CSV table of C-alpha atoms in Angstrom, one decimal:
chain,number,residue,atom,x,y,z
S,1,UNK,CA,6.7,-19.7,-7.2
S,2,UNK,CA,5.1,-16.7,-8.8
S,3,UNK,CA,3.0,-15.8,-11.8
S,4,UNK,CA,1.8,-12.8,-13.7
S,5,UNK,CA,-1.6,-11.9,-12.2
S,6,UNK,CA,-2.4,-9.5,-15.1
S,7,UNK,CA,-1.6,-12.1,-17.7
S,8,UNK,CA,-3.8,-14.6,-16.0
S,9,UNK,CA,-6.7,-12.2,-15.4
S,10,UNK,CA,-6.9,-11.3,-19.2
S,11,UNK,CA,-6.5,-14.9,-20.3
S,12,UNK,CA,-10.3,-15.2,-20.8
S,13,UNK,CA,-10.3,-12.4,-23.3
S,14,UNK,CA,-7.3,-14.0,-25.2
S,15,UNK,CA,-9.2,-17.3,-25.5
S,16,UNK,CA,-12.3,-15.6,-26.7
S,17,UNK,CA,-10.4,-13.5,-29.2
S,18,UNK,CA,-8.5,-16.4,-30.6
S,19,UNK,CA,-11.3,-18.9,-30.6
S,20,UNK,CA,-14.6,-17.2,-31.5
S,21,UNK,CA,-16.0,-20.4,-33.1
S,22,UNK,CA,-15.2,-22.4,-30.0
S,23,UNK,CA,-17.0,-19.8,-27.9
S,24,UNK,CA,-20.1,-20.2,-30.2
S,25,UNK,CA,-19.9,-24.0,-29.7
S,26,UNK,CA,-19.8,-23.6,-26.0
S,27,UNK,CA,-22.7,-21.1,-26.2
S,28,UNK,CA,-24.7,-23.7,-28.0
S,29,UNK,CA,-24.0,-26.3,-25.3
S,30,UNK,CA,-25.0,-23.8,-22.6
S,31,UNK,CA,-28.2,-23.0,-24.6
S,32,UNK,CA,-29.1,-26.7,-24.7
S,33,UNK,CA,-28.4,-27.0,-21.0
S,34,UNK,CA,-30.6,-24.0,-20.2
S,35,UNK,CA,-33.4,-25.4,-22.3
S,36,UNK,CA,-33.2,-28.7,-20.4
S,37,UNK,CA,-33.0,-26.8,-17.1
S,38,UNK,CA,-36.2,-24.8,-18.0
S,39,UNK,CA,-38.0,-28.0,-19.0
S,40,UNK,CA,-37.1,-29.6,-15.6
S,41,UNK,CA,-37.7,-26.5,-13.5
S,42,UNK,CA,-40.8,-25.2,-15.3
S,43,UNK,CA,-43.4,-27.9,-14.4
S,44,UNK,CA,-42.2,-27.9,-10.8
S,45,UNK,CA,-42.6,-24.1,-10.3
S,46,UNK,CA,-45.4,-23.3,-12.8
S,47,UNK,CA,-48.2,-23.6,-10.1
S,48,UNK,CA,-46.4,-20.8,-8.1
S,49,UNK,CA,-45.5,-18.7,-11.1
S,50,UNK,CA,-47.7,-15.7,-10.2
S,51,UNK,CA,-46.5,-15.9,-6.6
S,52,UNK,CA,-42.8,-16.0,-7.5
S,53,UNK,CA,-43.3,-13.1,-9.9
S,54,UNK,CA,-45.0,-11.0,-7.3
S,55,UNK,CA,-42.3,-11.7,-4.8
S,56,UNK,CA,-39.7,-10.0,-7.1
S,57,UNK,CA,-36.8,-12.1,-5.7
S,58,UNK,CA,-37.8,-11.8,-2.1
S,59,UNK,CA,-37.7,-15.4,-0.8
S,60,UNK,CA,-39.2,-14.3,2.5
S,61,UNK,CA,-42.4,-13.3,0.6
S,62,UNK,CA,-43.0,-16.7,-0.7
S,63,UNK,CA,-45.2,-19.4,0.8
S,64,UNK,CA,-43.5,-22.5,2.3
S,65,UNK,CA,-44.9,-24.6,-0.6
S,66,UNK,CA,-43.4,-22.2,-3.2
S,67,UNK,CA,-40.1,-22.2,-1.5
S,68,UNK,CA,-40.2,-26.1,-1.3
S,69,UNK,CA,-41.0,-26.2,-5.1
S,70,UNK,CA,-38.1,-23.8,-5.9
S,71,UNK,CA,-35.7,-25.8,-3.7
S,72,UNK,CA,-36.6,-29.1,-5.3
S,73,UNK,CA,-36.5,-27.6,-8.7
S,74,UNK,CA,-33.0,-26.3,-8.2
S,75,UNK,CA,-31.8,-29.6,-6.8
S,76,UNK,CA,-33.3,-31.3,-9.9
S,77,UNK,CA,-31.5,-28.9,-12.2
S,78,UNK,CA,-28.1,-29.1,-10.4
S,79,UNK,CA,-27.0,-32.3,-12.1
S,80,UNK,CA,-27.5,-30.8,-15.5
S,81,UNK,CA,-25.4,-27.8,-14.5
S,82,UNK,CA,-22.7,-30.0,-13.0
S,83,UNK,CA,-22.4,-32.2,-16.2
S,84,UNK,CA,-22.3,-29.1,-18.4
S,85,UNK,CA,-19.5,-27.7,-16.3
S,86,UNK,CA,-17.6,-31.0,-16.3
S,87,UNK,CA,-17.7,-31.0,-20.1
S,88,UNK,CA,-17.1,-27.3,-20.8
S,89,UNK,CA,-14.5,-26.5,-18.2
S,90,UNK,CA,-11.8,-29.0,-19.6
S,91,UNK,CA,-12.6,-27.5,-23.0
S,92,UNK,CA,-11.7,-24.0,-21.8
S,93,UNK,CA,-8.6,-25.3,-20.0
S,94,UNK,CA,-7.4,-27.0,-23.2
S,95,UNK,CA,-7.8,-23.7,-25.1
S,96,UNK,CA,-5.3,-22.3,-22.6
S,97,UNK,CA,-2.9,-25.3,-22.3
S,98,UNK,CA,-2.9,-26.4,-26.0
S,99,UNK,CA,-4.5,-23.7,-28.2
S,100,UNK,CA,-3.3,-25.4,-31.3
S,101,UNK,CA,-5.3,-28.6,-30.8
S,102,UNK,CA,-8.7,-27.1,-31.4
S,103,UNK,CA,-10.9,-30.0,-32.7
S,104,UNK,CA,-14.5,-29.0,-32.2
S,105,UNK,CA,-14.5,-26.4,-29.5
S,106,UNK,CA,-11.8,-28.4,-27.7
S,107,UNK,CA,-14.5,-30.8,-26.5
S,108,UNK,CA,-13.9,-34.4,-25.5
S,109,UNK,CA,-15.7,-37.0,-23.5
S,110,UNK,CA,-13.5,-39.2,-21.3
S,111,UNK,CA,-11.8,-39.7,-18.0
S,112,UNK,CA,-10.8,-36.1,-17.7
S,113,UNK,CA,-14.4,-35.0,-17.8
S,114,UNK,CA,-15.4,-37.6,-15.3
S,115,UNK,CA,-12.6,-36.5,-12.9
S,116,UNK,CA,-13.7,-32.9,-13.5
S,117,UNK,CA,-17.3,-33.9,-12.6
S,118,UNK,CA,-16.0,-35.5,-9.4
S,119,UNK,CA,-13.9,-32.4,-8.5
S,120,UNK,CA,-16.9,-30.0,-9.2
S,121,UNK,CA,-19.2,-32.1,-7.2
S,122,UNK,CA,-16.9,-32.3,-4.2
S,123,UNK,CA,-16.3,-28.5,-4.3
S,124,UNK,CA,-20.1,-28.0,-4.5
S,125,UNK,CA,-20.8,-30.1,-1.5
S,126,UNK,CA,-18.0,-28.5,0.4
S,127,UNK,CA,-19.5,-25.1,-0.5
S,128,UNK,CA,-22.9,-26.1,0.8
S,129,UNK,CA,-21.4,-27.5,4.0
S,130,UNK,CA,-19.4,-24.3,4.6
S,131,UNK,CA,-22.5,-22.1,4.0
S,132,UNK,CA,-24.8,-24.1,6.2
S,133,UNK,CA,-22.1,-24.4,9.0
S,134,UNK,CA,-21.4,-20.7,8.8
S,135,UNK,CA,-25.1,-19.8,9.0
S,136,UNK,CA,-25.5,-22.1,12.0
S,137,UNK,CA,-22.5,-20.6,13.7
S,138,UNK,CA,-23.7,-17.0,13.1
S,139,UNK,CA,-27.2,-17.9,14.4
S,140,UNK,CA,-25.9,-19.5,17.6
S,141,UNK,CA,-23.4,-16.7,18.3
S,142,UNK,CA,-26.3,-14.2,17.9
S,143,UNK,CA,-28.4,-16.1,20.4
S,144,UNK,CA,-25.5,-16.3,22.9
S,145,UNK,CA,-23.7,-13.0,22.5
S,146,UNK,CA,-26.1,-10.8,20.5
S,147,UNK,CA,-25.4,-8.7,17.4
S,148,UNK,CA,-21.7,-7.9,18.2
S,149,UNK,CA,-20.8,-11.6,18.6
S,150,UNK,CA,-22.7,-12.5,15.4
S,151,UNK,CA,-20.8,-9.8,13.5
S,152,UNK,CA,-17.4,-11.2,14.7
S,153,UNK,CA,-18.4,-14.8,13.9
S,154,UNK,CA,-19.8,-13.8,10.5
S,155,UNK,CA,-16.5,-12.0,9.6
S,156,UNK,CA,-14.5,-15.1,10.8
S,157,UNK,CA,-16.7,-17.4,8.7
S,158,UNK,CA,-16.2,-15.2,5.6
S,159,UNK,CA,-12.4,-15.2,6.1
S,160,UNK,CA,-12.3,-19.0,6.6
S,161,UNK,CA,-14.6,-19.7,3.6
S,162,UNK,CA,-12.6,-17.4,1.4
S,163,UNK,CA,-9.3,-19.1,2.5
S,164,UNK,CA,-10.6,-22.6,1.8
S,165,UNK,CA,-12.0,-21.5,-1.6
S,166,UNK,CA,-8.8,-19.9,-2.8
S,167,UNK,CA,-6.7,-22.9,-1.6
S,168,UNK,CA,-8.8,-25.2,-3.7
S,169,UNK,CA,-9.4,-22.9,-6.6
S,170,UNK,CA,-6.9,-24.6,-8.9
S,171,UNK,CA,-8.2,-28.1,-8.4
S,172,UNK,CA,-10.4,-28.1,-11.5
S,173,UNK,CA,-7.8,-26.8,-14.0
S,174,UNK,CA,-5.2,-29.2,-12.5
S,175,UNK,CA,-7.3,-32.2,-13.5
S,176,UNK,CA,-5.8,-32.0,-17.1
S,177,UNK,CA,-2.2,-31.8,-15.7
S,178,UNK,CA,-2.3,-34.3,-12.8
S,179,UNK,CA,-3.6,-37.7,-12.0
S,180,UNK,CA,-6.5,-38.5,-9.7
S,181,UNK,CA,-8.4,-35.7,-8.0
S,182,UNK,CA,-5.7,-32.9,-7.5
S,183,UNK,CA,-7.0,-31.2,-4.3
S,184,UNK,CA,-3.7,-31.7,-2.6
S,185,UNK,CA,-1.9,-30.2,-5.6
S,186,UNK,CA,-4.1,-27.2,-5.5
S,187,UNK,CA,-3.6,-26.8,-1.8
S,188,UNK,CA,0.2,-27.0,-2.3
S,189,UNK,CA,0.4,-24.6,-5.3
S,190,UNK,CA,-1.7,-21.9,-3.7
S,191,UNK,CA,0.2,-22.0,-0.4
S,192,UNK,CA,2.6,-19.1,-1.3
S,193,UNK,CA,0.4,-17.3,-3.9
S,194,UNK,CA,-2.9,-17.0,-1.9
S,195,UNK,CA,-3.2,-13.2,-2.4
S,196,UNK,CA,-2.3,-13.1,-6.1
S,197,UNK,CA,-4.8,-15.9,-6.8
S,198,UNK,CA,-7.5,-14.0,-4.8
S,199,UNK,CA,-6.6,-10.9,-6.7
S,200,UNK,CA,-7.0,-12.7,-10.1
S,201,UNK,CA,-10.4,-13.9,-9.0
S,202,UNK,CA,-11.6,-10.4,-8.2
S,203,UNK,CA,-10.1,-8.9,-11.4
S,204,UNK,CA,-11.8,-11.7,-13.4
S,205,UNK,CA,-15.1,-11.1,-11.6
S,206,UNK,CA,-15.0,-7.4,-12.3
S,207,UNK,CA,-14.3,-7.9,-16.0
S,208,UNK,CA,-17.1,-10.5,-16.2
S,209,UNK,CA,-19.5,-8.1,-14.5
S,210,UNK,CA,-18.7,-5.5,-17.1
S,211,UNK,CA,-19.3,-7.9,-19.9
S,212,UNK,CA,-22.6,-9.0,-18.3
S,213,UNK,CA,-23.6,-5.3,-18.1
S,214,UNK,CA,-23.1,-4.9,-21.8
S,215,UNK,CA,-25.1,-8.0,-22.5
S,216,UNK,CA,-27.9,-6.7,-20.2
S,217,UNK,CA,-27.9,-3.4,-22.2
S,218,UNK,CA,-28.2,-5.4,-25.4
S,219,UNK,CA,-30.9,-7.8,-24.0
S,220,UNK,CA,-33.1,-5.2,-22.3
S,221,UNK,CA,-34.9,-4.1,-25.6
S,222,UNK,CA,-35.4,-7.7,-26.4
S,223,UNK,CA,-36.9,-8.4,-23.0
S,224,UNK,CA,-39.1,-5.3,-23.3
S,225,UNK,CA,-40.4,-6.5,-26.7
S,226,UNK,CA,-41.0,-10.0,-25.3
S,227,UNK,CA,-43.1,-8.7,-22.4
S,228,UNK,CA,-45.2,-6.5,-24.7
S,229,UNK,CA,-46.4,-9.7,-26.3
S,230,UNK,CA,-48.1,-9.8,-29.7
S,231,UNK,CA,-47.6,-12.1,-32.6
S,232,UNK,CA,-43.9,-11.2,-33.0
S,233,UNK,CA,-43.0,-12.0,-29.4
S,234,UNK,CA,-41.4,-15.3,-30.4
S,235,UNK,CA,-38.6,-13.5,-32.3
S,236,UNK,CA,-37.2,-11.4,-29.4
S,237,UNK,CA,-37.8,-14.4,-27.2
S,238,UNK,CA,-35.6,-16.6,-29.4
S,239,UNK,CA,-32.9,-13.8,-29.6
S,240,UNK,CA,-33.0,-13.4,-25.8
S,241,UNK,CA,-32.4,-17.1,-25.4
S,242,UNK,CA,-29.5,-17.1,-27.8
S,243,UNK,CA,-28.0,-14.1,-25.9
S,244,UNK,CA,-28.3,-16.0,-22.6
S,245,UNK,CA,-26.4,-18.9,-24.1
S,246,UNK,CA,-23.7,-16.6,-25.4
S,247,UNK,CA,-23.6,-14.8,-22.0
S,248,UNK,CA,-23.1,-18.1,-20.1
S,249,UNK,CA,-20.3,-19.1,-22.5
S,250,UNK,CA,-18.5,-15.7,-22.0
S,251,UNK,CA,-18.8,-15.9,-18.3
S,252,UNK,CA,-17.4,-19.4,-18.3
S,253,UNK,CA,-14.4,-18.4,-20.3
S,254,UNK,CA,-13.7,-15.2,-18.4
S,255,UNK,CA,-14.0,-17.0,-15.0
S,256,UNK,CA,-12.3,-20.3,-15.8
S,257,UNK,CA,-9.5,-19.5,-18.2
S,258,UNK,CA,-7.5,-17.3,-15.7
S,259,UNK,CA,-7.0,-20.2,-13.3
S,260,UNK,CA,-5.8,-22.5,-16.0
S,261,UNK,CA,-3.3,-19.7,-16.9
S,262,UNK,CA,-2.1,-19.6,-13.3
S,263,UNK,CA,-1.6,-23.4,-13.3
S,264,UNK,CA,0.3,-23.2,-16.6
S,265,UNK,CA,2.6,-20.3,-15.3
S,266,UNK,CA,3.3,-22.0,-12.0
S,267,UNK,CA,4.1,-25.4,-13.7
S,268,UNK,CA,6.4,-23.6,-16.1
S,269,UNK,CA,8.3,-21.7,-13.4
S,270,UNK,CA,8.4,-24.5,-10.9
């Protein structure tokens, strides 16, 4: 089995170009999700707002209570993000598999979305387990063998985590084309195309980062106007929020569509 990595990597741009209204619908859903997330996270972290701002992203500079509040807040927001992904990911995959059946942003609510939610949740738990296990292994190796041993173990953990991630990377887009939870199908399909799939991931990531850079350049003046305050601060704040929703939608399409394209190509050529 083989596929065109270039065709797959640029699938997100094709979907965006051919379905601008659908992208706006997805942006609207992301916007609603972000507002809900802020409503959940805000009250939990508000008492530590000045401390978090002063830390400037350095978690080590935060007090234990602030770290605890942030952790609990992220756990509370996680279900919202999982549900959003379970709804939007199948819509993006449908735009790849059946572009003619547009409906309203290719959105549906049914068994496919429930199975996608299950797949996303399992992958999320697996990711947490791998990260925690890797950190524990690195810490133990450093205590036993020092920095050189920790470096070797850290490299081994990175390779193993990457291998597992790539082998299961097609599970979500396969939900629309297989029954049940298609982890085995993803494992089987990626057996002989590991490196091309990994290459598509990095190509998609690079293009997504370029798009994000453009959005940051657009949003920076809005952020500057917002921080200046004044009576007109609400306008740049609203525009910045809309831009964030659009950015999340574009990131979703650019990172999800390529793997649906891989599945489609492999199924066609099987």
